[in-house]
Amino acid sequence: MINKENLCGDYVVIQGHILKMHSSNDGWEVITNDYSLMKLGFLIKRNYLYKEINKNQNIVAFTKYTFCIYGSGKYQIGNIFNNQVILFPDLETKRKIGFYINEERSIDIEYDEFINKVSTIWEERKPIEGFKFDVEPIHYIKKDDVFL
């Protein structure tokens, strides 16, 4: 299925784990709740684990956005919250559905309806300057109505 919490943002790959990272004062910080990663140098901070990383550590990192084909249009998946999927149409789809081009409107769909009717879901991954980019630029989650 689709990971409801990791739809877009900056990510790092540490020993096969794809983890969300955030910029910090000294570079980048990785945050997780997976306590099995303590053996990889993560430290406890409040109620989660964190690890500081920087660009010269020779690790893979990327920015990703999640998109889908729903109905006859292409959308960016903005969020999944309270059983609702929030979709932002691309320019061509805005024209098809009657939105103004400069309008930042979304459509909200119930999660189960979305999962049943969406034909394709994919991540577009872009490099982050200074990090290695050793991942597929397009990663499919669902293709031709089949979850991969």
mmCIF file of N, CA, C and O in Angstrom, residues 32-118:
data_model
loop_
_atom_site.group_PDB
_atom_site.id
_atom_site.type_symbol
_atom_site.label_atom_id
_atom_site.label_comp_id
_atom_site.label_asym_id
_atom_site.label_seq_id
_atom_site.Cartn_x
_atom_site.Cartn_y
_atom_site.Cartn_z
ATOM 1 N N THR A 32 13.807 9.141 13.460
ATOM 2 C CA THR A 32 13.051 7.907 13.283
ATOM 3 C C THR A 32 12.523 7.420 14.634
ATOM 4 O O THR A 32 13.021 7.824 15.688
ATOM 5 N N ASN A 33 11.550 6.548 14.588
ATOM 6 C CA ASN A 33 11.041 5.865 15.772
ATOM 7 C C ASN A 33 11.463 4.403 15.795
ATOM 8 O O ASN A 33 11.037 3.648 16.654
ATOM 9 N N ASP A 34 12.304 4.001 14.855
ATOM 10 C CA ASP A 34 12.760 2.615 14.739
ATOM 11 C C ASP A 34 13.989 2.405 15.635
ATOM 12 O O ASP A 34 15.110 2.706 15.242
ATOM 13 N N TYR A 35 13.759 1.876 16.835
ATOM 14 C CA TYR A 35 14.837 1.736 17.816
ATOM 15 C C TYR A 35 15.864 0.667 17.433
ATOM 16 O O TYR A 35 16.932 0.611 18.010
ATOM 17 N N SER A 36 15.556 -0.138 16.424
ATOM 18 C CA SER A 36 16.555 -1.108 15.967
ATOM 19 C C SER A 36 17.734 -0.413 15.276
ATOM 20 O O SER A 36 18.782 -1.019 15.069
ATOM 21 N N LEU A 37 17.572 0.859 14.954
ATOM 22 C CA LEU A 37 18.638 1.606 14.276
ATOM 23 C C LEU A 37 19.665 2.215 15.232
ATOM 24 O O LEU A 37 20.626 2.844 14.787
ATOM 25 N N MET A 38 19.495 2.012 16.523
ATOM 26 C CA MET A 38 20.471 2.542 17.482
ATOM 27 C C MET A 38 21.864 2.013 17.182
ATOM 28 O O MET A 38 22.857 2.712 17.369
ATOM 29 N N LYS A 39 21.954 0.792 16.670
ATOM 30 C CA LYS A 39 23.254 0.198 16.362
ATOM 31 C C LYS A 39 23.962 0.927 15.220
ATOM 32 O O LYS A 39 25.144 0.727 14.989
ATOM 33 N N LEU A 40 23.238 1.795 14.492
ATOM 34 C CA LEU A 40 23.823 2.557 13.397
ATOM 35 C C LEU A 40 24.230 3.965 13.823
ATOM 36 O O LEU A 40 24.487 4.824 12.981
ATOM 37 N N GLY A 41 24.280 4.187 15.123
ATOM 38 C CA GLY A 41 24.738 5.481 15.625
ATOM 39 C C GLY A 41 23.642 6.482 15.924
ATOM 40 O O GLY A 41 23.920 7.659 16.162
ATOM 41 N N PHE A 42 22.392 6.047 15.939
ATOM 42 C CA PHE A 42 21.305 6.943 16.301
ATOM 43 C C PHE A 42 21.278 7.141 17.812
ATOM 44 O O PHE A 42 21.583 6.223 18.575
ATOM 45 N N LEU A 43 20.912 8.325 18.235
ATOM 46 C CA LEU A 43 20.842 8.671 19.650
ATOM 47 C C LEU A 43 19.389 8.950 20.033
ATOM 48 O O LEU A 43 18.593 9.374 19.196
ATOM 49 N N ILE A 44 19.083 8.754 21.313
ATOM 50 C CA ILE A 44 17.730 9.021 21.795
ATOM 51 C C ILE A 44 17.600 10.513 22.101
ATOM 52 O O ILE A 44 18.460 11.104 22.750
ATOM 53 N N LYS A 45 16.518 11.107 21.617
ATOM 54 C CA LYS A 45 16.216 12.516 21.861
ATOM 55 C C LYS A 45 14.718 12.614 22.107
ATOM 56 O O LYS A 45 13.923 12.346 21.205
ATOM 57 N N ARG A 46 14.345 12.941 23.306
ATOM 58 C CA ARG A 46 12.944 12.944 23.730
ATOM 59 C C ARG A 46 12.326 11.578 23.479
ATOM 60 O O ARG A 46 12.739 10.606 24.064
ATOM 61 N N ASN A 47 11.365 11.478 22.562
ATOM 62 C CA ASN A 47 10.693 10.200 22.315
ATOM 63 C C ASN A 47 10.993 9.638 20.924
ATOM 64 O O ASN A 47 10.184 8.923 20.348
ATOM 65 N N TYR A 48 12.147 9.978 20.372
ATOM 66 C CA TYR A 48 12.531 9.469 19.058
ATOM 67 C C TYR A 48 14.052 9.345 18.978
ATOM 68 O O TYR A 48 14.772 9.746 19.895
ATOM 69 N N LEU A 49 14.522 8.784 17.883
ATOM 70 C CA LEU A 49 15.961 8.664 17.638
ATOM 71 C C LEU A 49 16.379 9.679 16.584
ATOM 72 O O LEU A 49 15.602 9.997 15.685
ATOM 73 N N TYR A 50 17.610 10.147 16.692
ATOM 74 C CA TYR A 50 18.114 11.067 15.680
ATOM 75 C C TYR A 50 19.581 10.802 15.409
ATOM 76 O O TYR A 50 20.286 10.194 16.212
ATOM 77 N N LYS A 51 20.005 11.260 14.244
ATOM 78 C CA LYS A 51 21.410 11.153 13.865
ATOM 79 C C LYS A 51 21.726 12.338 12.971
ATOM 80 O O LYS A 51 20.964 12.638 12.043
ATOM 81 N N GLU A 52 22.829 13.004 13.249
ATOM 82 C CA GLU A 52 23.254 14.107 12.387
ATOM 83 C C GLU A 52 24.100 13.549 11.254
ATOM 84 O O GLU A 52 24.906 12.643 11.456
ATOM 85 N N ILE A 53 23.865 14.075 10.063
ATOM 86 C CA ILE A 53 24.653 13.667 8.903
ATOM 87 C C ILE A 53 25.087 14.922 8.160
ATOM 88 O O ILE A 53 24.504 15.990 8.326
ATOM 89 N N ASN A 54 26.114 14.771 7.338
ATOM 90 C CA ASN A 54 26.521 15.889 6.498
ATOM 91 C C ASN A 54 26.916 15.380 5.125
ATOM 92 O O ASN A 54 27.030 14.179 4.893
ATOM 93 N N LYS A 55 27.150 16.297 4.240
ATOM 94 C CA LYS A 55 27.351 15.957 2.837
ATOM 95 C C LYS A 55 28.626 15.176 2.564
ATOM 96 O O LYS A 55 28.705 14.470 1.587
ATOM 97 N N ASN A 56 29.619 15.271 3.407
ATOM 98 C CA ASN A 56 30.877 14.589 3.113
ATOM 99 C C ASN A 56 30.934 13.165 3.656
ATOM 100 O O ASN A 56 31.983 12.563 3.700
ATOM 101 N N GLN A 57 29.795 12.613 4.055
ATOM 102 C CA GLN A 57 29.763 11.243 4.571
ATOM 103 C C GLN A 57 29.544 10.206 3.474
ATOM 104 O O GLN A 57 29.429 9.026 3.769
ATOM 105 N N ASN A 58 29.452 10.634 2.225
ATOM 106 C CA ASN A 58 29.322 9.723 1.088
ATOM 107 C C ASN A 58 28.078 8.825 1.204
ATOM 108 O O ASN A 58 28.149 7.616 1.044
ATOM 109 N N ILE A 59 26.939 9.438 1.522
ATOM 110 C CA ILE A 59 25.697 8.688 1.632
ATOM 111 C C ILE A 59 24.689 9.166 0.584
ATOM 112 O O ILE A 59 24.810 10.257 0.038
ATOM 113 N N VAL A 60 23.708 8.338 0.314
ATOM 114 C CA VAL A 60 22.685 8.620 -0.690
ATOM 115 C C VAL A 60 21.558 9.428 -0.055
ATOM 116 O O VAL A 60 21.063 9.089 1.022
ATOM 117 N N ALA A 61 21.156 10.493 -0.749
ATOM 118 C CA ALA A 61 20.028 11.309 -0.286
ATOM 119 C C ALA A 61 19.300 11.872 -1.501
ATOM 120 O O ALA A 61 19.894 12.049 -2.567
ATOM 121 N N PHE A 62 18.014 12.142 -1.323
ATOM 122 C CA PHE A 62 17.205 12.662 -2.426
ATOM 123 C C PHE A 62 15.968 13.356 -1.888
ATOM 124 O O PHE A 62 15.564 13.150 -0.745
ATOM 125 N N THR A 63 15.384 14.187 -2.734
ATOM 126 C CA THR A 63 14.093 14.804 -2.465
ATOM 127 C C THR A 63 13.060 14.048 -3.282
ATOM 128 O O THR A 63 13.313 13.717 -4.435
ATOM 129 N N LYS A 64 11.916 13.760 -2.664
ATOM 130 C CA LYS A 64 10.896 13.036 -3.428
ATOM 131 C C LYS A 64 9.534 13.704 -3.309
ATOM 132 O O LYS A 64 9.227 14.374 -2.324
ATOM 133 N N TYR A 65 8.762 13.509 -4.367
ATOM 134 C CA TYR A 65 7.370 13.919 -4.427
ATOM 135 C C TYR A 65 6.585 12.730 -4.944
ATOM 136 O O TYR A 65 7.076 11.975 -5.786
ATOM 137 N N THR A 66 5.361 12.563 -4.460
ATOM 138 C CA THR A 66 4.545 11.421 -4.848
ATOM 139 C C THR A 66 3.399 11.903 -5.732
ATOM 140 O O THR A 66 2.700 12.853 -5.388
ATOM 141 N N PHE A 67 3.244 11.233 -6.867
ATOM 142 C CA PHE A 67 2.228 11.591 -7.852
ATOM 143 C C PHE A 67 1.340 10.383 -8.146
ATOM 144 O O PHE A 67 1.683 9.250 -7.807
ATOM 145 N N CYS A 68 0.218 10.659 -8.809
ATOM 146 C CA CYS A 68 -0.672 9.568 -9.181
ATOM 147 C C CYS A 68 -1.457 9.927 -10.435
ATOM 148 O O CYS A 68 -1.556 11.098 -10.804
ATOM 149 N N ILE A 69 -2.002 8.898 -11.051
ATOM 150 C CA ILE A 69 -2.995 9.061 -12.108
ATOM 151 C C ILE A 69 -4.317 8.626 -11.485
ATOM 152 O O ILE A 69 -4.484 7.473 -11.089
ATOM 153 N N TYR A 70 -5.214 9.583 -11.350
ATOM 154 C CA TYR A 70 -6.534 9.327 -10.774
ATOM 155 C C TYR A 70 -7.555 9.832 -11.777
ATOM 156 O O TYR A 70 -7.498 10.988 -12.201
ATOM 157 N N GLY A 71 -8.476 8.975 -12.172
ATOM 158 C CA GLY A 71 -9.403 9.354 -13.232
ATOM 159 C C GLY A 71 -8.601 9.582 -14.498
ATOM 160 O O GLY A 71 -7.757 8.779 -14.872
ATOM 161 N N SER A 72 -8.785 10.719 -15.117
ATOM 162 C CA SER A 72 -8.041 11.010 -16.345
ATOM 163 C C SER A 72 -6.988 12.094 -16.126
ATOM 164 O O SER A 72 -6.557 12.734 -17.073
ATOM 165 N N GLY A 73 -6.555 12.283 -14.864
ATOM 166 C CA GLY A 73 -5.604 13.352 -14.614
ATOM 167 C C GLY A 73 -4.414 12.950 -13.770
ATOM 168 O O GLY A 73 -4.414 11.903 -13.117
ATOM 169 N N LYS A 74 -3.398 13.801 -13.793
ATOM 170 C CA LYS A 74 -2.193 13.622 -12.982
ATOM 171 C C LYS A 74 -2.277 14.570 -11.788
ATOM 172 O O LYS A 74 -2.584 15.752 -11.944
ATOM 173 N N TYR A 75 -1.983 14.021 -10.608
ATOM 174 C CA TYR A 75 -2.064 14.786 -9.370
ATOM 175 C C TYR A 75 -0.823 14.538 -8.515
ATOM 176 O O TYR A 75 -0.259 13.446 -8.548
ATOM 177 N N GLN A 76 -0.452 15.550 -7.730
ATOM 178 C CA GLN A 76 0.516 15.321 -6.668
ATOM 179 C C GLN A 76 -0.280 14.972 -5.418
ATOM 180 O O GLN A 76 -1.286 15.627 -5.108
ATOM 181 N N ILE A 77 0.146 13.921 -4.729
ATOM 182 C CA ILE A 77 -0.526 13.549 -3.483
ATOM 183 C C ILE A 77 0.022 14.454 -2.394
ATOM 184 O O ILE A 77 1.197 14.384 -2.036
ATOM 185 N N GLY A 78 -0.828 15.331 -1.893
ATOM 186 C CA GLY A 78 -0.397 16.316 -0.908
ATOM 187 C C GLY A 78 -0.356 15.760 0.494
ATOM 188 O O GLY A 78 0.576 16.034 1.250
ATOM 189 N N ASN A 79 -1.359 14.958 0.848
ATOM 190 C CA ASN A 79 -1.435 14.446 2.213
ATOM 191 C C ASN A 79 -2.481 13.335 2.256
ATOM 192 O O ASN A 79 -3.378 13.276 1.424
ATOM 193 N N ILE A 80 -2.343 12.487 3.249
ATOM 194 C CA ILE A 80 -3.372 11.495 3.566
ATOM 195 C C ILE A 80 -3.620 11.650 5.056
ATOM 196 O O ILE A 80 -2.721 11.451 5.872
ATOM 197 N N PHE A 81 -4.844 12.052 5.404
ATOM 198 C CA PHE A 81 -5.150 12.384 6.793
ATOM 199 C C PHE A 81 -6.627 12.126 7.053
ATOM 200 O O PHE A 81 -7.473 12.490 6.241
ATOM 201 N N ASN A 82 -6.928 11.508 8.201
ATOM 202 C CA ASN A 82 -8.324 11.234 8.585
ATOM 203 C C ASN A 82 -9.109 10.561 7.467
ATOM 204 O O ASN A 82 -10.205 10.984 7.118
ATOM 205 N N ASN A 83 -8.517 9.538 6.865
ATOM 206 C CA ASN A 83 -9.172 8.753 5.821
ATOM 207 C C ASN A 83 -9.473 9.567 4.558
ATOM 208 O O ASN A 83 -10.339 9.207 3.781
ATOM 209 N N GLN A 84 -8.764 10.695 4.371
ATOM 210 C CA GLN A 84 -8.921 11.518 3.186
ATOM 211 C C GLN A 84 -7.587 11.643 2.468
ATOM 212 O O GLN A 84 -6.540 11.810 3.102
ATOM 213 N N VAL A 85 -7.611 11.557 1.150
ATOM 214 C CA VAL A 85 -6.432 11.776 0.318
ATOM 215 C C VAL A 85 -6.610 13.133 -0.341
ATOM 216 O O VAL A 85 -7.641 13.401 -0.963
ATOM 217 N N ILE A 86 -5.606 13.996 -0.187
ATOM 218 C CA ILE A 86 -5.661 15.338 -0.751
ATOM 219 C C ILE A 86 -4.785 15.362 -1.995
ATOM 220 O O ILE A 86 -3.584 15.098 -1.926
ATOM 221 N N LEU A 87 -5.403 15.646 -3.136
ATOM 222 C CA LEU A 87 -4.710 15.629 -4.422
ATOM 223 C C LEU A 87 -4.671 17.031 -5.023
ATOM 224 O O LEU A 87 -5.683 17.737 -5.037
ATOM 225 N N PHE A 88 -3.492 17.395 -5.539
ATOM 226 C CA PHE A 88 -3.305 18.671 -6.214
ATOM 227 C C PHE A 88 -3.086 18.402 -7.707
ATOM 228 O O PHE A 88 -2.105 17.763 -8.086
ATOM 229 N N PRO A 89 -3.990 18.881 -8.554
ATOM 230 C CA PRO A 89 -3.887 18.599 -9.990
ATOM 231 C C PRO A 89 -2.731 19.354 -10.640
ATOM 232 O O PRO A 89 -2.402 20.473 -10.237
ATOM 233 N N ASP A 90 -2.130 18.729 -11.675
ATOM 234 C CA ASP A 90 -1.133 19.445 -12.468
ATOM 235 C C ASP A 90 -1.869 20.405 -13.409
ATOM 236 O O ASP A 90 -3.101 20.453 -13.448
ATOM 237 N N LEU A 91 -1.123 21.177 -14.162
ATOM 238 C CA LEU A 91 -1.703 22.233 -14.996
ATOM 239 C C LEU A 91 -2.717 21.700 -16.008
ATOM 240 O O LEU A 91 -3.829 22.219 -16.137
ATOM 241 N N GLU A 92 -2.349 20.646 -16.708
ATOM 242 C CA GLU A 92 -3.255 20.071 -17.712
ATOM 243 C C GLU A 92 -4.538 19.550 -17.058
ATOM 244 O O GLU A 92 -5.646 19.733 -17.579
ATOM 245 N N THR A 93 -4.398 18.904 -15.912
ATOM 246 C CA THR A 93 -5.573 18.377 -15.211
ATOM 247 C C THR A 93 -6.443 19.511 -14.685
ATOM 248 O O THR A 93 -7.680 19.413 -14.714
ATOM 249 N N LYS A 94 -5.822 20.607 -14.219
ATOM 250 C CA LYS A 94 -6.617 21.770 -13.789
ATOM 251 C C LYS A 94 -7.523 22.240 -14.917
ATOM 252 O O LYS A 94 -8.697 22.535 -14.686
ATOM 253 N N ARG A 95 -6.979 22.298 -16.110
ATOM 254 C CA ARG A 95 -7.778 22.728 -17.264
ATOM 255 C C ARG A 95 -8.935 21.753 -17.514
ATOM 256 O O ARG A 95 -10.063 22.168 -17.788
ATOM 257 N N LYS A 96 -8.642 20.442 -17.427
ATOM 258 C CA LYS A 96 -9.671 19.423 -17.686
ATOM 259 C C LYS A 96 -10.829 19.502 -16.705
ATOM 260 O O LYS A 96 -11.979 19.294 -17.079
ATOM 261 N N ILE A 97 -10.509 19.757 -15.434
ATOM 262 C CA ILE A 97 -11.560 19.722 -14.405
ATOM 263 C C ILE A 97 -12.150 21.098 -14.106
ATOM 264 O O ILE A 97 -12.994 21.229 -13.228
ATOM 265 N N GLY A 98 -11.689 22.125 -14.840
ATOM 266 C CA GLY A 98 -12.301 23.440 -14.704
ATOM 267 C C GLY A 98 -11.724 24.326 -13.617
ATOM 268 O O GLY A 98 -12.355 25.323 -13.247
ATOM 269 N N PHE A 99 -10.547 24.018 -13.092
ATOM 270 C CA PHE A 99 -9.891 24.894 -12.121
ATOM 271 C C PHE A 99 -9.163 26.007 -12.878
ATOM 272 O O PHE A 99 -8.707 25.800 -14.009
ATOM 273 N N TYR A 100 -9.056 27.160 -12.254
ATOM 274 C CA TYR A 100 -8.235 28.224 -12.834
ATOM 275 C C TYR A 100 -6.768 27.821 -12.727
ATOM 276 O O TYR A 100 -6.347 27.174 -11.756
ATOM 277 N N ILE A 101 -5.984 28.212 -13.707
ATOM 278 C CA ILE A 101 -4.584 27.785 -13.774
ATOM 279 C C ILE A 101 -3.801 28.208 -12.535
ATOM 280 O O ILE A 101 -2.984 27.452 -12.015
ATOM 281 N N ASN A 102 -4.029 29.415 -12.028
ATOM 282 C CA ASN A 102 -3.268 29.923 -10.872
ATOM 283 C C ASN A 102 -3.875 29.529 -9.531
ATOM 284 O O ASN A 102 -3.359 29.896 -8.484
ATOM 285 N N GLU A 103 -4.946 28.791 -9.570
ATOM 286 C CA GLU A 103 -5.655 28.402 -8.359
ATOM 287 C C GLU A 103 -4.946 27.238 -7.667
ATOM 288 O O GLU A 103 -4.555 26.269 -8.305
ATOM 289 N N GLU A 104 -4.749 27.327 -6.386
ATOM 290 C CA GLU A 104 -4.097 26.260 -5.614
ATOM 291 C C GLU A 104 -5.149 25.421 -4.891
ATOM 292 O O GLU A 104 -5.094 25.249 -3.689
ATOM 293 N N ARG A 105 -6.111 24.912 -5.644
ATOM 294 C CA ARG A 105 -7.168 24.087 -5.058
ATOM 295 C C ARG A 105 -6.775 22.626 -5.120
ATOM 296 O O ARG A 105 -5.991 22.197 -5.955
ATOM 297 N N SER A 106 -7.360 21.870 -4.245
ATOM 298 C CA SER A 106 -7.134 20.426 -4.219
ATOM 299 C C SER A 106 -8.482 19.725 -4.296
ATOM 300 O O SER A 106 -9.526 20.343 -4.143
ATOM 301 N N ILE A 107 -8.412 18.430 -4.510
ATOM 302 C CA ILE A 107 -9.619 17.621 -4.376
ATOM 303 C C ILE A 107 -9.362 16.613 -3.263
ATOM 304 O O ILE A 107 -8.239 16.144 -3.082
ATOM 305 N N ASP A 108 -10.385 16.336 -2.491
ATOM 306 C CA ASP A 108 -10.293 15.391 -1.380
ATOM 307 C C ASP A 108 -11.112 14.153 -1.717
ATOM 308 O O ASP A 108 -12.265 14.266 -2.130
ATOM 309 N N ILE A 109 -10.488 13.003 -1.507
ATOM 310 C CA ILE A 109 -11.137 11.734 -1.829
ATOM 311 C C ILE A 109 -10.984 10.803 -0.634
ATOM 312 O O ILE A 109 -9.927 10.788 0.010
ATOM 313 N N GLU A 110 -11.989 10.013 -0.341
ATOM 314 C CA GLU A 110 -11.872 9.025 0.721
ATOM 315 C C GLU A 110 -10.774 8.026 0.362
ATOM 316 O O GLU A 110 -10.633 7.634 -0.794
ATOM 317 N N TYR A 111 -10.007 7.618 1.365
ATOM 318 C CA TYR A 111 -8.840 6.765 1.148
ATOM 319 C C TYR A 111 -9.189 5.478 0.401
ATOM 320 O O TYR A 111 -8.528 5.128 -0.573
ATOM 321 N N ASP A 112 -10.218 4.762 0.838
ATOM 322 C CA ASP A 112 -10.574 3.487 0.194
ATOM 323 C C ASP A 112 -10.971 3.689 -1.269
ATOM 324 O O ASP A 112 -10.593 2.897 -2.137
ATOM 325 N N GLU A 113 -11.711 4.747 -1.556
ATOM 326 C CA GLU A 113 -12.083 5.046 -2.935
ATOM 327 C C GLU A 113 -10.834 5.347 -3.764
ATOM 328 O O GLU A 113 -10.691 4.869 -4.893
ATOM 329 N N PHE A 114 -9.923 6.125 -3.200
ATOM 330 C CA PHE A 114 -8.670 6.452 -3.892
ATOM 331 C C PHE A 114 -7.890 5.182 -4.226
ATOM 332 O O PHE A 114 -7.480 4.979 -5.372
ATOM 333 N N ILE A 115 -7.689 4.317 -3.241
ATOM 334 C CA ILE A 115 -6.909 3.089 -3.444
ATOM 335 C C ILE A 115 -7.544 2.215 -4.520
ATOM 336 O O ILE A 115 -6.847 1.613 -5.339
ATOM 337 N N ASN A 116 -8.866 2.166 -4.552
ATOM 338 C CA ASN A 116 -9.555 1.324 -5.533
ATOM 339 C C ASN A 116 -9.567 1.921 -6.945
ATOM 340 O O ASN A 116 -9.604 1.181 -7.922
ATOM 341 N N LYS A 117 -9.535 3.251 -7.055
ATOM 342 C CA LYS A 117 -9.692 3.884 -8.361
ATOM 343 C C LYS A 117 -8.399 4.438 -8.957
ATOM 344 O O LYS A 117 -8.360 4.724 -10.148
ATOM 345 N N VAL A 118 -7.349 4.610 -8.160
ATOM 346 C CA VAL A 118 -6.100 5.149 -8.698
ATOM 347 C C VAL A 118 -5.411 4.063 -9.514
ATOM 348 O O VAL A 118 -5.344 2.910 -9.097
#
